[in-house]
Amino acid sequence: MEFERFKITVLPLREKIMRISLRLIEEKEDAEDIVQEVFLKLWHIRDQLDQYKSVEALAVTMTKNLTLDKIKRQKPQGNESDLFYLEADTLSPAEQLEQKEAVECIRQLIGQLPSLQQTIIRMKDIEGYELAEIADITGSNIEAIRTNLSRARKRVREAYIKITMNTRQ
């Protein structure tokens, strides 16, 4: 793609991708950095842009991905084993082992959930995202996120209770 065509096709997308990035990240400076990075990436692949049906869709996807990457770098990343805080001073070795096994069991149960529910429960309960942030990231509304989170928690809780009742008998 020639420079003039690039200017006509790509540069008018600036406001749209800026709004998308701002809606997700809320920091104007960070959003501006992301827009510049998208333009640089598009410039580097300008020779292949004609292969895409929609350069706008590509730019929007790049913007979302770069913004989500930036959010992930800013968020403290929780470890799934941090679901429970283990206090070595107050728990006996047997209790510590029991809690570690419970964490592993819950991790496996979360892994058996449908993909969307897995993502939502991990983002909310493990990584600490707010419902509004999850809704923005997944493109869903808050009520759908709340419903899926509730269903996921219920399924994990019921499966865990079932497992623990079976092991006690």
PDB file of C-alpha atoms in Angstrom:
ATOM      1  CA  MET A   1       0.000   0.000   0.000  1.00  0.00           C
ATOM      2  CA  GLU A   2       1.384   3.351  -1.007  1.00  0.00           C
ATOM      3  CA  PHE A   3       1.831   6.182   1.489  1.00  0.00           C
ATOM      4  CA  GLU A   4      -1.048   8.263   0.108  1.00  0.00           C
ATOM      5  CA  ARG A   5      -3.448   5.302   0.204  1.00  0.00           C
ATOM      6  CA  PHE A   6      -2.272   4.477   3.722  1.00  0.00           C
ATOM      7  CA  LYS A   7      -3.064   8.042   4.817  1.00  0.00           C
ATOM      8  CA  ILE A   8      -6.531   7.850   3.251  1.00  0.00           C
ATOM      9  CA  THR A   9      -7.338   4.370   4.616  1.00  0.00           C
ATOM     10  CA  VAL A  10      -5.680   4.210   8.021  1.00  0.00           C
ATOM     11  CA  LEU A  11      -5.316   7.712   9.471  1.00  0.00           C
ATOM     12  CA  PRO A  12      -9.089   8.416   9.583  1.00  0.00           C
ATOM     13  CA  LEU A  13      -9.423   5.435  11.964  1.00  0.00           C
ATOM     14  CA  ARG A  14      -7.527   7.315  14.663  1.00  0.00           C
ATOM     15  CA  GLU A  15     -10.559   8.680  16.527  1.00  0.00           C
ATOM     16  CA  LYS A  16     -12.372   5.347  16.489  1.00  0.00           C
ATOM     17  CA  ILE A  17      -9.462   3.295  17.824  1.00  0.00           C
ATOM     18  CA  MET A  18      -8.680   6.030  20.352  1.00  0.00           C
ATOM     19  CA  ARG A  19     -12.258   5.782  21.706  1.00  0.00           C
ATOM     20  CA  ILE A  20     -12.008   1.988  21.888  1.00  0.00           C
ATOM     21  CA  SER A  21      -8.728   2.136  23.765  1.00  0.00           C
ATOM     22  CA  LEU A  22      -9.951   4.880  26.105  1.00  0.00           C
ATOM     23  CA  ARG A  23     -13.098   2.947  26.905  1.00  0.00           C
ATOM     24  CA  LEU A  24     -11.005  -0.020  28.007  1.00  0.00           C
ATOM     25  CA  ILE A  25      -8.029   1.639  29.683  1.00  0.00           C
ATOM     26  CA  GLU A  26      -9.344   5.098  30.755  1.00  0.00           C
ATOM     27  CA  GLU A  27      -5.872   6.680  30.719  1.00  0.00           C
ATOM     28  CA  LYS A  28      -5.502   9.123  27.835  1.00  0.00           C
ATOM     29  CA  GLU A  29      -1.710   8.842  27.676  1.00  0.00           C
ATOM     30  CA  ASP A  30      -1.822   5.045  27.594  1.00  0.00           C
ATOM     31  CA  ALA A  31      -4.564   5.099  24.967  1.00  0.00           C
ATOM     32  CA  GLU A  32      -2.508   7.494  22.840  1.00  0.00           C
ATOM     33  CA  ASP A  33       0.508   5.175  23.116  1.00  0.00           C
ATOM     34  CA  ILE A  34      -1.637   2.251  21.988  1.00  0.00           C
ATOM     35  CA  VAL A  35      -2.993   4.195  18.998  1.00  0.00           C
ATOM     36  CA  GLN A  36       0.550   5.076  17.963  1.00  0.00           C
ATOM     37  CA  GLU A  37       1.611   1.454  18.345  1.00  0.00           C
ATOM     38  CA  VAL A  38      -1.321   0.312  16.183  1.00  0.00           C
ATOM     39  CA  PHE A  39      -0.352   2.795  13.482  1.00  0.00           C
ATOM     40  CA  LEU A  40       3.258   1.628  13.605  1.00  0.00           C
ATOM     41  CA  LYS A  41       2.218  -2.002  13.311  1.00  0.00           C
ATOM     42  CA  LEU A  42      -0.094  -1.172  10.414  1.00  0.00           C
ATOM     43  CA  TRP A  43       2.692   0.790   8.743  1.00  0.00           C
ATOM     44  CA  HIS A  44       5.077  -2.164   9.069  1.00  0.00           C
ATOM     45  CA  ILE A  45       2.575  -4.489   7.401  1.00  0.00           C
ATOM     46  CA  ARG A  46       1.299  -1.921   4.879  1.00  0.00           C
ATOM     47  CA  ASP A  47       2.265  -4.204   1.977  1.00  0.00           C
ATOM     48  CA  GLN A  48      -0.083  -6.900   3.271  1.00  0.00           C
ATOM     49  CA  LEU A  49      -3.031  -4.618   4.138  1.00  0.00           C
ATOM     50  CA  ASP A  50      -4.628  -5.202   0.725  1.00  0.00           C
ATOM     51  CA  GLN A  51      -5.091  -8.868   1.705  1.00  0.00           C
ATOM     52  CA  TYR A  52      -7.508  -7.909   4.496  1.00  0.00           C
ATOM     53  CA  LYS A  53     -11.205  -7.426   3.794  1.00  0.00           C
ATOM     54  CA  SER A  54     -11.355  -4.620   6.341  1.00  0.00           C
ATOM     55  CA  VAL A  55      -8.370  -2.626   7.510  1.00  0.00           C
ATOM     56  CA  GLU A  56     -10.698  -1.017  10.047  1.00  0.00           C
ATOM     57  CA  ALA A  57     -11.543  -4.404  11.599  1.00  0.00           C
ATOM     58  CA  LEU A  58      -7.828  -5.229  11.748  1.00  0.00           C
ATOM     59  CA  ALA A  59      -7.060  -1.901  13.431  1.00  0.00           C
ATOM     60  CA  VAL A  60      -9.871  -2.386  15.961  1.00  0.00           C
ATOM     61  CA  THR A  61      -8.682  -5.915  16.778  1.00  0.00           C
ATOM     62  CA  MET A  62      -5.101  -4.734  17.177  1.00  0.00           C
ATOM     63  CA  THR A  63      -6.276  -1.909  19.434  1.00  0.00           C
ATOM     64  CA  LYS A  64      -8.293  -4.232  21.664  1.00  0.00           C
ATOM     65  CA  ASN A  65      -5.448  -6.737  21.916  1.00  0.00           C
ATOM     66  CA  LEU A  66      -2.802  -4.134  22.692  1.00  0.00           C
ATOM     67  CA  THR A  67      -5.066  -2.454  25.244  1.00  0.00           C
ATOM     68  CA  LEU A  68      -5.843  -5.762  26.951  1.00  0.00           C
ATOM     69  CA  ASP A  69      -2.132  -6.578  27.029  1.00  0.00           C
ATOM     70  CA  LYS A  70      -1.481  -3.217  28.689  1.00  0.00           C
ATOM     71  CA  ILE A  71      -4.230  -3.863  31.258  1.00  0.00           C
ATOM     72  CA  LYS A  72      -2.809  -7.297  32.044  1.00  0.00           C
ATOM     73  CA  ARG A  73       0.643  -5.806  32.593  1.00  0.00           C
ATOM     74  CA  GLN A  74      -0.836  -3.239  34.997  1.00  0.00           C
ATOM     75  CA  LYS A  75      -2.982  -5.678  36.993  1.00  0.00           C
ATOM     76  CA  PRO A  76      -1.320  -7.709  39.692  1.00  0.00           C
ATOM     77  CA  GLN A  77      -1.391 -11.236  38.351  1.00  0.00           C
ATOM     78  CA  GLY A  78      -2.734 -13.677  40.875  1.00  0.00           C
ATOM     79  CA  ASN A  79      -1.658 -17.268  41.027  1.00  0.00           C
ATOM     80  CA  GLU A  80      -4.442 -19.810  41.099  1.00  0.00           C
ATOM     81  CA  SER A  81      -2.945 -21.265  44.245  1.00  0.00           C
ATOM     82  CA  ASP A  82      -3.516 -17.852  45.849  1.00  0.00           C
ATOM     83  CA  LEU A  83      -7.239 -18.598  45.979  1.00  0.00           C
ATOM     84  CA  PHE A  84      -6.685 -19.307  49.635  1.00  0.00           C
ATOM     85  CA  TYR A  85      -4.126 -17.701  51.867  1.00  0.00           C
ATOM     86  CA  LEU A  86      -2.166 -20.349  53.684  1.00  0.00           C
ATOM     87  CA  GLU A  87      -0.871 -19.272  57.060  1.00  0.00           C
ATOM     88  CA  ALA A  88       1.917 -21.623  58.013  1.00  0.00           C
ATOM     89  CA  ASP A  89       1.991 -20.435  61.621  1.00  0.00           C
ATOM     90  CA  THR A  90      -1.645 -21.216  62.344  1.00  0.00           C
ATOM     91  CA  LEU A  91      -2.158 -24.394  60.323  1.00  0.00           C
ATOM     92  CA  SER A  92      -0.751 -27.818  61.013  1.00  0.00           C
ATOM     93  CA  PRO A  93       1.061 -29.598  58.171  1.00  0.00           C
ATOM     94  CA  ALA A  94      -2.014 -31.816  57.691  1.00  0.00           C
ATOM     95  CA  GLU A  95      -4.275 -28.737  57.419  1.00  0.00           C
ATOM     96  CA  GLN A  96      -1.867 -27.103  54.981  1.00  0.00           C
ATOM     97  CA  LEU A  97      -1.880 -30.231  52.837  1.00  0.00           C
ATOM     98  CA  GLU A  98      -5.667 -30.358  52.979  1.00  0.00           C
ATOM     99  CA  GLN A  99      -5.919 -26.723  51.849  1.00  0.00           C
ATOM    100  CA  LYS A 100      -3.441 -27.289  49.020  1.00  0.00           C
ATOM    101  CA  GLU A 101      -5.490 -30.263  47.853  1.00  0.00           C
ATOM    102  CA  ALA A 102      -8.658 -28.155  48.048  1.00  0.00           C
ATOM    103  CA  VAL A 103      -7.049 -25.431  45.921  1.00  0.00           C
ATOM    104  CA  GLU A 104      -5.944 -28.013  43.343  1.00  0.00           C
ATOM    105  CA  CYS A 105      -9.421 -29.558  43.290  1.00  0.00           C
ATOM    106  CA  ILE A 106     -11.066 -26.162  42.773  1.00  0.00           C
ATOM    107  CA  ARG A 107      -8.571 -25.307  40.032  1.00  0.00           C
ATOM    108  CA  GLN A 108      -9.483 -28.529  38.241  1.00  0.00           C
ATOM    109  CA  LEU A 109     -13.195 -27.853  38.681  1.00  0.00           C
ATOM    110  CA  ILE A 110     -12.777 -24.367  37.214  1.00  0.00           C
ATOM    111  CA  GLY A 111     -10.931 -25.981  34.299  1.00  0.00           C
ATOM    112  CA  GLN A 112     -14.012 -28.112  33.570  1.00  0.00           C
ATOM    113  CA  LEU A 113     -16.327 -25.111  33.223  1.00  0.00           C
ATOM    114  CA  PRO A 114     -17.389 -23.791  29.810  1.00  0.00           C
ATOM    115  CA  SER A 115     -14.755 -21.487  28.358  1.00  0.00           C
ATOM    116  CA  LEU A 116     -16.587 -18.214  29.028  1.00  0.00           C
ATOM    117  CA  GLN A 117     -17.350 -19.153  32.636  1.00  0.00           C
ATOM    118  CA  GLN A 118     -13.719 -20.216  33.160  1.00  0.00           C
ATOM    119  CA  THR A 119     -12.518 -16.866  31.867  1.00  0.00           C
ATOM    120  CA  ILE A 120     -14.970 -14.871  33.954  1.00  0.00           C
ATOM    121  CA  ILE A 121     -14.336 -16.708  37.241  1.00  0.00           C
ATOM    122  CA  ARG A 122     -10.560 -16.493  36.755  1.00  0.00           C
ATOM    123  CA  MET A 123     -10.668 -12.796  35.913  1.00  0.00           C
ATOM    124  CA  LYS A 124     -12.931 -11.957  38.862  1.00  0.00           C
ATOM    125  CA  ASP A 125     -11.848 -14.306  41.636  1.00  0.00           C
ATOM    126  CA  ILE A 126      -8.196 -14.915  40.806  1.00  0.00           C
ATOM    127  CA  GLU A 127      -6.961 -11.861  38.912  1.00  0.00           C
ATOM    128  CA  GLY A 128      -9.191  -9.375  40.732  1.00  0.00           C
ATOM    129  CA  TYR A 129     -10.886  -7.622  37.812  1.00  0.00           C
ATOM    130  CA  GLU A 130     -14.111  -5.713  38.456  1.00  0.00           C
ATOM    131  CA  LEU A 131     -17.324  -6.759  36.695  1.00  0.00           C
ATOM    132  CA  ALA A 132     -17.289  -3.640  34.494  1.00  0.00           C
ATOM    133  CA  GLU A 133     -13.720  -4.374  33.389  1.00  0.00           C
ATOM    134  CA  ILE A 134     -14.626  -7.971  32.549  1.00  0.00           C
ATOM    135  CA  ALA A 135     -17.655  -6.755  30.586  1.00  0.00           C
ATOM    136  CA  ASP A 136     -15.467  -4.373  28.564  1.00  0.00           C
ATOM    137  CA  ILE A 137     -12.813  -6.991  27.912  1.00  0.00           C
ATOM    138  CA  THR A 138     -15.241  -9.734  26.893  1.00  0.00           C
ATOM    139  CA  GLY A 139     -17.635  -7.438  25.055  1.00  0.00           C
ATOM    140  CA  SER A 140     -20.574  -8.585  27.200  1.00  0.00           C
ATOM    141  CA  ASN A 141     -22.887  -6.572  29.400  1.00  0.00           C
ATOM    142  CA  ILE A 142     -22.417  -6.515  33.168  1.00  0.00           C
ATOM    143  CA  GLU A 143     -25.603  -8.475  33.844  1.00  0.00           C
ATOM    144  CA  ALA A 144     -24.448 -11.333  31.591  1.00  0.00           C
ATOM    145  CA  ILE A 145     -21.082 -11.343  33.378  1.00  0.00           C
ATOM    146  CA  ARG A 146     -22.804 -11.398  36.767  1.00  0.00           C
ATOM    147  CA  THR A 147     -25.072 -14.276  35.663  1.00  0.00           C
ATOM    148  CA  ASN A 148     -22.187 -16.326  34.226  1.00  0.00           C
ATOM    149  CA  LEU A 149     -20.075 -15.697  37.325  1.00  0.00           C
ATOM    150  CA  SER A 150     -22.904 -16.824  39.575  1.00  0.00           C
ATOM    151  CA  ARG A 151     -23.480 -19.963  37.507  1.00  0.00           C
ATOM    152  CA  ALA A 152     -19.761 -20.756  37.447  1.00  0.00           C
ATOM    153  CA  ARG A 153     -19.412 -20.349  41.202  1.00  0.00           C
ATOM    154  CA  LYS A 154     -22.510 -22.468  41.799  1.00  0.00           C
ATOM    155  CA  ARG A 155     -21.226 -25.275  39.553  1.00  0.00           C
ATOM    156  CA  VAL A 156     -17.814 -25.262  41.244  1.00  0.00           C
ATOM    157  CA  ARG A 157     -19.378 -25.164  44.716  1.00  0.00           C
ATOM    158  CA  GLU A 158     -21.812 -28.018  43.944  1.00  0.00           C
ATOM    159  CA  ALA A 159     -19.106 -30.170  42.344  1.00  0.00           C
ATOM    160  CA  TYR A 160     -16.718 -29.507  45.241  1.00  0.00           C
ATOM    161  CA  ILE A 161     -19.357 -30.406  47.824  1.00  0.00           C
ATOM    162  CA  LYS A 162     -20.146 -33.574  45.890  1.00  0.00           C
ATOM    163  CA  ILE A 163     -16.477 -34.550  45.760  1.00  0.00           C
ATOM    164  CA  THR A 164     -15.864 -33.845  49.439  1.00  0.00           C
ATOM    165  CA  MET A 165     -19.004 -35.743  50.480  1.00  0.00           C
ATOM    166  CA  ASN A 166     -17.905 -38.764  48.421  1.00  0.00           C
ATOM    167  CA  THR A 167     -14.415 -38.783  49.949  1.00  0.00           C
ATOM    168  CA  ARG A 168     -15.801 -38.631  53.496  1.00  0.00           C
ATOM    169  CA  GLN A 169     -18.029 -41.666  53.007  1.00  0.00           C
TER     170      GLN A 169
END
